[in-house]
CSV table of C-alpha atoms in Angstrom, one decimal:
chain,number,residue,atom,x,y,z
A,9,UNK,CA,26.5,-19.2,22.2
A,10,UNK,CA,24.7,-22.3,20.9
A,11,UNK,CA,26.8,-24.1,18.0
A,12,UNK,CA,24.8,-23.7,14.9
A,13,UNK,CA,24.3,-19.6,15.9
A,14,UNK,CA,28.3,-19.7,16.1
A,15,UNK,CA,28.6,-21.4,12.8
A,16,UNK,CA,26.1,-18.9,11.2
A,17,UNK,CA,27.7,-15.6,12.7
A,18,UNK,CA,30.9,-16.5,10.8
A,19,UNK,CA,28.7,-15.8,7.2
A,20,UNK,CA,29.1,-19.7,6.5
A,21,UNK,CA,25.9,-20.8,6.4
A,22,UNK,CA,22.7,-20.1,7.7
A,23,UNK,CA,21.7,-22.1,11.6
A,24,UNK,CA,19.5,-24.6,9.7
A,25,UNK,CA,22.7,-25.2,7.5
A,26,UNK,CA,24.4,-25.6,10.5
A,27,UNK,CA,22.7,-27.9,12.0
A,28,UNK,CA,23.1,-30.1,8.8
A,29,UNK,CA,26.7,-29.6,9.4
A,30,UNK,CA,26.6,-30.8,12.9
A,31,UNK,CA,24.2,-34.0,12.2
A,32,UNK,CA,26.9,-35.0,9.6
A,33,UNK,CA,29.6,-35.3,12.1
A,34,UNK,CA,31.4,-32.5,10.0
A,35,UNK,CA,32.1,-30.3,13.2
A,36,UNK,CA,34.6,-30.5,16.2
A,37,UNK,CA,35.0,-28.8,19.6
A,38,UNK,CA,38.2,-28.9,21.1
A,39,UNK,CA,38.9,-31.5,18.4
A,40,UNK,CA,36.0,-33.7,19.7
A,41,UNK,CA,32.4,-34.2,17.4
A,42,UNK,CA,30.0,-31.4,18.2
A,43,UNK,CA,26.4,-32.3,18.8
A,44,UNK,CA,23.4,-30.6,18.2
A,45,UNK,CA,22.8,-27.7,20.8
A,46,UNK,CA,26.0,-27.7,22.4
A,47,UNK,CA,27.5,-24.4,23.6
A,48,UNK,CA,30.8,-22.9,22.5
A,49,UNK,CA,32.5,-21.0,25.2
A,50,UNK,CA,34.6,-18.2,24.8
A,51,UNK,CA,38.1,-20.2,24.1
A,52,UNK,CA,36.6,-22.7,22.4
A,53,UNK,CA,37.8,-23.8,19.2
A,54,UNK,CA,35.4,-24.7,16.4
A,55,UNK,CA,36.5,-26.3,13.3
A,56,UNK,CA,34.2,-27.2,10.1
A,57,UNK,CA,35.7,-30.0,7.5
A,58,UNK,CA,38.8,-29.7,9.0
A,59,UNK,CA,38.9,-25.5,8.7
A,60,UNK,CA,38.8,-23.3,11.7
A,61,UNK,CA,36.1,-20.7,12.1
A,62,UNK,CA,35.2,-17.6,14.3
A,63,UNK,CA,32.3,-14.9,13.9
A,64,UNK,CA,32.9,-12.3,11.9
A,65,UNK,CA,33.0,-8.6,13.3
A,66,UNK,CA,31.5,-6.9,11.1
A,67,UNK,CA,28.4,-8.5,8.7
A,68,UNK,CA,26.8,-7.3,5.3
A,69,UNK,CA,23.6,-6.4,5.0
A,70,UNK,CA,22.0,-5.5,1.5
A,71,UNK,CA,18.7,-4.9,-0.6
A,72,UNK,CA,18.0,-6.3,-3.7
A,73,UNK,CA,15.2,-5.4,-6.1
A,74,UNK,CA,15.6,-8.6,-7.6
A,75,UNK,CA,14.7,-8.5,-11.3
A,76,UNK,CA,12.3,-12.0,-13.0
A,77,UNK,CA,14.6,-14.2,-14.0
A,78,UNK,CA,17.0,-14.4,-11.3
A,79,UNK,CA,17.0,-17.9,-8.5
A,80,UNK,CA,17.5,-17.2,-5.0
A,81,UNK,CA,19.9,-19.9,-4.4
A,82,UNK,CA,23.5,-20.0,-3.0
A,83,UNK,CA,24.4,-23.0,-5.7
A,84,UNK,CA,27.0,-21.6,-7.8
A,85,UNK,CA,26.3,-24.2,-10.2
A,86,UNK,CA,22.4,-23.1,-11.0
A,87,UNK,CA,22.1,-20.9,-14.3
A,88,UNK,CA,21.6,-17.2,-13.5
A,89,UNK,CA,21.6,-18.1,-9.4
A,90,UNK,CA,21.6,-15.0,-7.2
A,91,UNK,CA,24.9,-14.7,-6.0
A,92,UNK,CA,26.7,-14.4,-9.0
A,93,UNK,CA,24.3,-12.2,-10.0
A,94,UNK,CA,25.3,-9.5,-7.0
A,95,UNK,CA,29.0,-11.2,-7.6
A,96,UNK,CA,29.6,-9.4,-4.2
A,97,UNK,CA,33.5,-10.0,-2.9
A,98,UNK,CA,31.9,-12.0,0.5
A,99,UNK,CA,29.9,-14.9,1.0
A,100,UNK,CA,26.4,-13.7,1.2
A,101,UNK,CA,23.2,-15.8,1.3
A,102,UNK,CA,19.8,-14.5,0.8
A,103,UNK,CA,17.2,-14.1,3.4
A,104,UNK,CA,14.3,-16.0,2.4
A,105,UNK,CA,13.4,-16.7,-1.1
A,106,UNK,CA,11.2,-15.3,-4.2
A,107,UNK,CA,10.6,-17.4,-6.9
A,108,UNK,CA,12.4,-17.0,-10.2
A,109,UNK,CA,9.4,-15.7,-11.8
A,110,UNK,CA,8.6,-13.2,-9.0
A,111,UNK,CA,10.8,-9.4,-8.8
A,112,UNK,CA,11.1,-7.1,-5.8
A,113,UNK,CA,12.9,-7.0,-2.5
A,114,UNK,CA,15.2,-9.2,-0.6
A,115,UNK,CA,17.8,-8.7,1.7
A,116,UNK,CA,20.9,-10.8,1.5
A,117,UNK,CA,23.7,-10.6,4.1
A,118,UNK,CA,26.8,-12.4,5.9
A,119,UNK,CA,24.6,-12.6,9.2
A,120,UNK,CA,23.3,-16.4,9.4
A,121,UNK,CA,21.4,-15.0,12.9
A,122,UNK,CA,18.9,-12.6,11.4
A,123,UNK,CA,17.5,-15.7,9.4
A,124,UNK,CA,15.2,-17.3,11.7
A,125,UNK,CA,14.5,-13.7,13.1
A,126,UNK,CA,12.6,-12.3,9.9
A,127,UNK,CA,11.9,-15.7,8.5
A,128,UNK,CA,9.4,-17.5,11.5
A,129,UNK,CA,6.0,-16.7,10.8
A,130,UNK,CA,5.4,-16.8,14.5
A,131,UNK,CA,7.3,-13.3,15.1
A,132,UNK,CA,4.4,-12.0,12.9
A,133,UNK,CA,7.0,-9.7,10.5
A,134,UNK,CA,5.2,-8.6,7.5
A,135,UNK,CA,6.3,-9.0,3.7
A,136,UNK,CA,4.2,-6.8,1.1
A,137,UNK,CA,3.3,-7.8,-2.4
A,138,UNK,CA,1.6,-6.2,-5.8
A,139,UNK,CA,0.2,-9.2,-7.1
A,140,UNK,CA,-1.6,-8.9,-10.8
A,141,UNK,CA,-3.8,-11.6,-12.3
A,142,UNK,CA,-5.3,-12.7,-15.5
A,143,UNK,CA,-8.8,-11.8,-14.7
A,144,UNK,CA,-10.8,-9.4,-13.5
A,145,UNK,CA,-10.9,-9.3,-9.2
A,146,UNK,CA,-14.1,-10.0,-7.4
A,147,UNK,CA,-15.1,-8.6,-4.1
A,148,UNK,CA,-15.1,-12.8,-2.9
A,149,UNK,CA,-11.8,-13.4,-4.3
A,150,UNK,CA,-10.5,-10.5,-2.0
A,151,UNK,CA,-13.0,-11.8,1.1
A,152,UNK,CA,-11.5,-15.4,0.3
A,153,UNK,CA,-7.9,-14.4,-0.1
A,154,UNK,CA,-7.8,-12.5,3.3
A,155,UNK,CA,-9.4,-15.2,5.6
A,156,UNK,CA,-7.1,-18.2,5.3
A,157,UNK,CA,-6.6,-20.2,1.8
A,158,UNK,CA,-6.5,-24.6,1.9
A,159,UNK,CA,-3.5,-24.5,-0.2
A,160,UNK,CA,-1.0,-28.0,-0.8
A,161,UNK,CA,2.6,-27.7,0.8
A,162,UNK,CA,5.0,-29.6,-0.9
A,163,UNK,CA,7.9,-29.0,1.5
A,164,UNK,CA,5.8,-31.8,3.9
A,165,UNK,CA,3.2,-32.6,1.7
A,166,UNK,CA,0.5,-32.0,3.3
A,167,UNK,CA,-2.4,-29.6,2.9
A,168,UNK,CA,-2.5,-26.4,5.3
A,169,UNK,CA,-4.8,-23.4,5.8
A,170,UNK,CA,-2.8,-20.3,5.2
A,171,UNK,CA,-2.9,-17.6,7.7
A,172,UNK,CA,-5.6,-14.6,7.5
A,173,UNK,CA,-3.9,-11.8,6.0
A,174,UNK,CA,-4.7,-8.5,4.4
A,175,UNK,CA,-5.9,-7.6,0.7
A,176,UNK,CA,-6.6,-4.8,-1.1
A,177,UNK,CA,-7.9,-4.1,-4.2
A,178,UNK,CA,-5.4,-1.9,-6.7
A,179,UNK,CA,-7.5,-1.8,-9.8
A,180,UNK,CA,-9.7,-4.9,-11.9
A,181,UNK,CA,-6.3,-7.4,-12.0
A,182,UNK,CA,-4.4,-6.3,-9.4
A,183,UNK,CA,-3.7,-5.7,-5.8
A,184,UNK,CA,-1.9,-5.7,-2.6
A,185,UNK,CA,-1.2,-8.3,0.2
A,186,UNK,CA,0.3,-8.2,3.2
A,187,UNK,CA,1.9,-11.8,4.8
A,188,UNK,CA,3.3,-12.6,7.5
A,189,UNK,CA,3.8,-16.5,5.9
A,190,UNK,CA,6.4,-17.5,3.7
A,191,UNK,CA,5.0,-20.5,2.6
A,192,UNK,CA,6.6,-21.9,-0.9
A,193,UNK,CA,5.0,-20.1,-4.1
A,194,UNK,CA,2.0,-19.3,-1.4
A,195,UNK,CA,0.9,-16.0,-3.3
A,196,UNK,CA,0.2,-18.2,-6.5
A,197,UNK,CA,-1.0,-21.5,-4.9
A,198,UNK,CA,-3.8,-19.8,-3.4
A,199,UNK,CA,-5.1,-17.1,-6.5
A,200,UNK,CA,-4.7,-21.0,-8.1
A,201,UNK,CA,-7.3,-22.2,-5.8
A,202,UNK,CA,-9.8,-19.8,-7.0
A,203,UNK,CA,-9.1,-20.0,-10.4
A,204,UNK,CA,-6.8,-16.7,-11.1
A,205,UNK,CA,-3.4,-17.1,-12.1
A,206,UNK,CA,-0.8,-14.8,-11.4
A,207,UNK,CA,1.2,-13.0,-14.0
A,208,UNK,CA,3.4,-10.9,-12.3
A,209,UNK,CA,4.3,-10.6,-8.6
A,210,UNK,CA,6.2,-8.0,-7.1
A,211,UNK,CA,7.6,-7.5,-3.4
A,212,UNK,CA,7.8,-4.0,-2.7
A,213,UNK,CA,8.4,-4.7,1.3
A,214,UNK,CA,9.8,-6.3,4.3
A,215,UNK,CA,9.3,-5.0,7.7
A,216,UNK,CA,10.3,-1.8,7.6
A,217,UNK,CA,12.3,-1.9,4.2
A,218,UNK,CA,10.7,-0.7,1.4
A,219,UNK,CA,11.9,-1.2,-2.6
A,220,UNK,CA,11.7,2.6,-3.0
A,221,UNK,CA,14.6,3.9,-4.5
A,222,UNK,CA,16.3,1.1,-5.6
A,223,UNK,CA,16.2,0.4,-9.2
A,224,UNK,CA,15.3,-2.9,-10.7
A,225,UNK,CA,18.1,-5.3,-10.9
A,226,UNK,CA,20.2,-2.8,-8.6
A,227,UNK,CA,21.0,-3.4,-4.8
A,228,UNK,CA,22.4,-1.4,-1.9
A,229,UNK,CA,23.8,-1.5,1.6
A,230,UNK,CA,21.4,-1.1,4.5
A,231,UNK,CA,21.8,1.6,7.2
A,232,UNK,CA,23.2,1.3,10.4
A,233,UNK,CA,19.4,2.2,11.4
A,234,UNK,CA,18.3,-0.1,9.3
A,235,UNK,CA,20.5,-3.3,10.0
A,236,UNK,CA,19.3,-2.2,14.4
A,237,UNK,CA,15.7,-2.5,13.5
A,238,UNK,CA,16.5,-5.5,11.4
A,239,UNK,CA,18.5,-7.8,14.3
A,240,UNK,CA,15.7,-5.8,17.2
């Protein structure tokens, strides 16, 4: 198993954490300094800061209908951060992000290996918003939206065209759109571009996992069936 998907399989952190971990000289094999992409074998033994770690057995996987308000961070120190919001007895991270102003669906778990799975806009896995704005929605802002948006990145800061993507109108200020990006604040940065701005944002999916039936602000434990599809 490559290092930083050993690291994450213990719940510690996620691989890109990992890898942060490893760069900083903060990890040993066999008591030596791990690099990036080494392999653990089997007998190995794999220490972080001084502190032995193995994957855990059995992970936790859960759904959130995260309420406005809330920050998907693990920072215990951020004011109303996510984790001690769920205050679950693990270490838990969330997959992915929504913005503090933004409600709906997010799955949180122990499993640092499902991250890059459902996260890489490559493997084409859809996330599903209801999106409402402060003006009334024209047939071009629904053309426009769906066939790729010149929006600014801050994470390299640089501008990028955002993928083409499906829209639907709901009623006059709102409607649906499905991504498979998960570009920072991408829903708002490109309704900004055309002059609409976004006063609530709701994600009622991801992949298969829907929001239905979970109650704002309440969370549960996915299925056996559901965690499969999930790591599939």
């Amino acid at each position: 198993m490559r290092l930083n998907n050993y690291i994450s399989s213990t719940g510690m952190c996620s691989r890109r954490e990992a890898d942060k971990l490893i760069q900083q000289r903060k990890v040993l094999i066999n008591g030596k300094i791990a690099q990036i992409g080494q392999a653990v074998e089997p007998n190995d033994v794999v220490k972080v800061n001084g502190r032995k770690i193995t994957p855990k057995k059995q992970h936790v996987y859960i759904a959130l209908n995260k309420p406005v308000g809330i920050t998907c961070t693990t920072e215990r120190h951020i004011k109303d951060n996510i984790i001690d919001y769920i205050n679950y007895p693990e270490r838990i991270f969330p997959v992915g992000r929504l913005d503090k102003p933004s409600e709906g669906l997010i799955i949180l778990t122990s499993d640092g290996t499902i991250v890059n799975k459902i996260l890489r806009s490559e493997n084409n896995h859809e996330k599903e918003y209801v999106v409402t704005v402060d003006k009334n929605i024209t047939d071009k802002f629904i053309s426009d939206m769906q066939n790729g948006v010149r929006i600014f990145n801050p994470v390299n800061n640089k501008y990028v065209i955002t993928n083409k993507c499906k829209v639907t109108k709901v009623n006059n200020k709102t409607f649906k759109i499905i991504l498979s990006q998960g570009l920072n604040r991408q829903i708002r940065r490109m309704c900004e571009v055309f002059g609409y701005n976004v006063t609530k944002l709701q994600r009622i999916r991801i992949m298969n996992l829907t929001v239905k039936g979970i109650a704002p602000g309440k969370w549960r434990k996915l299925t056996d069936k559901e965690v499969q599809s999930l790591i599939k």
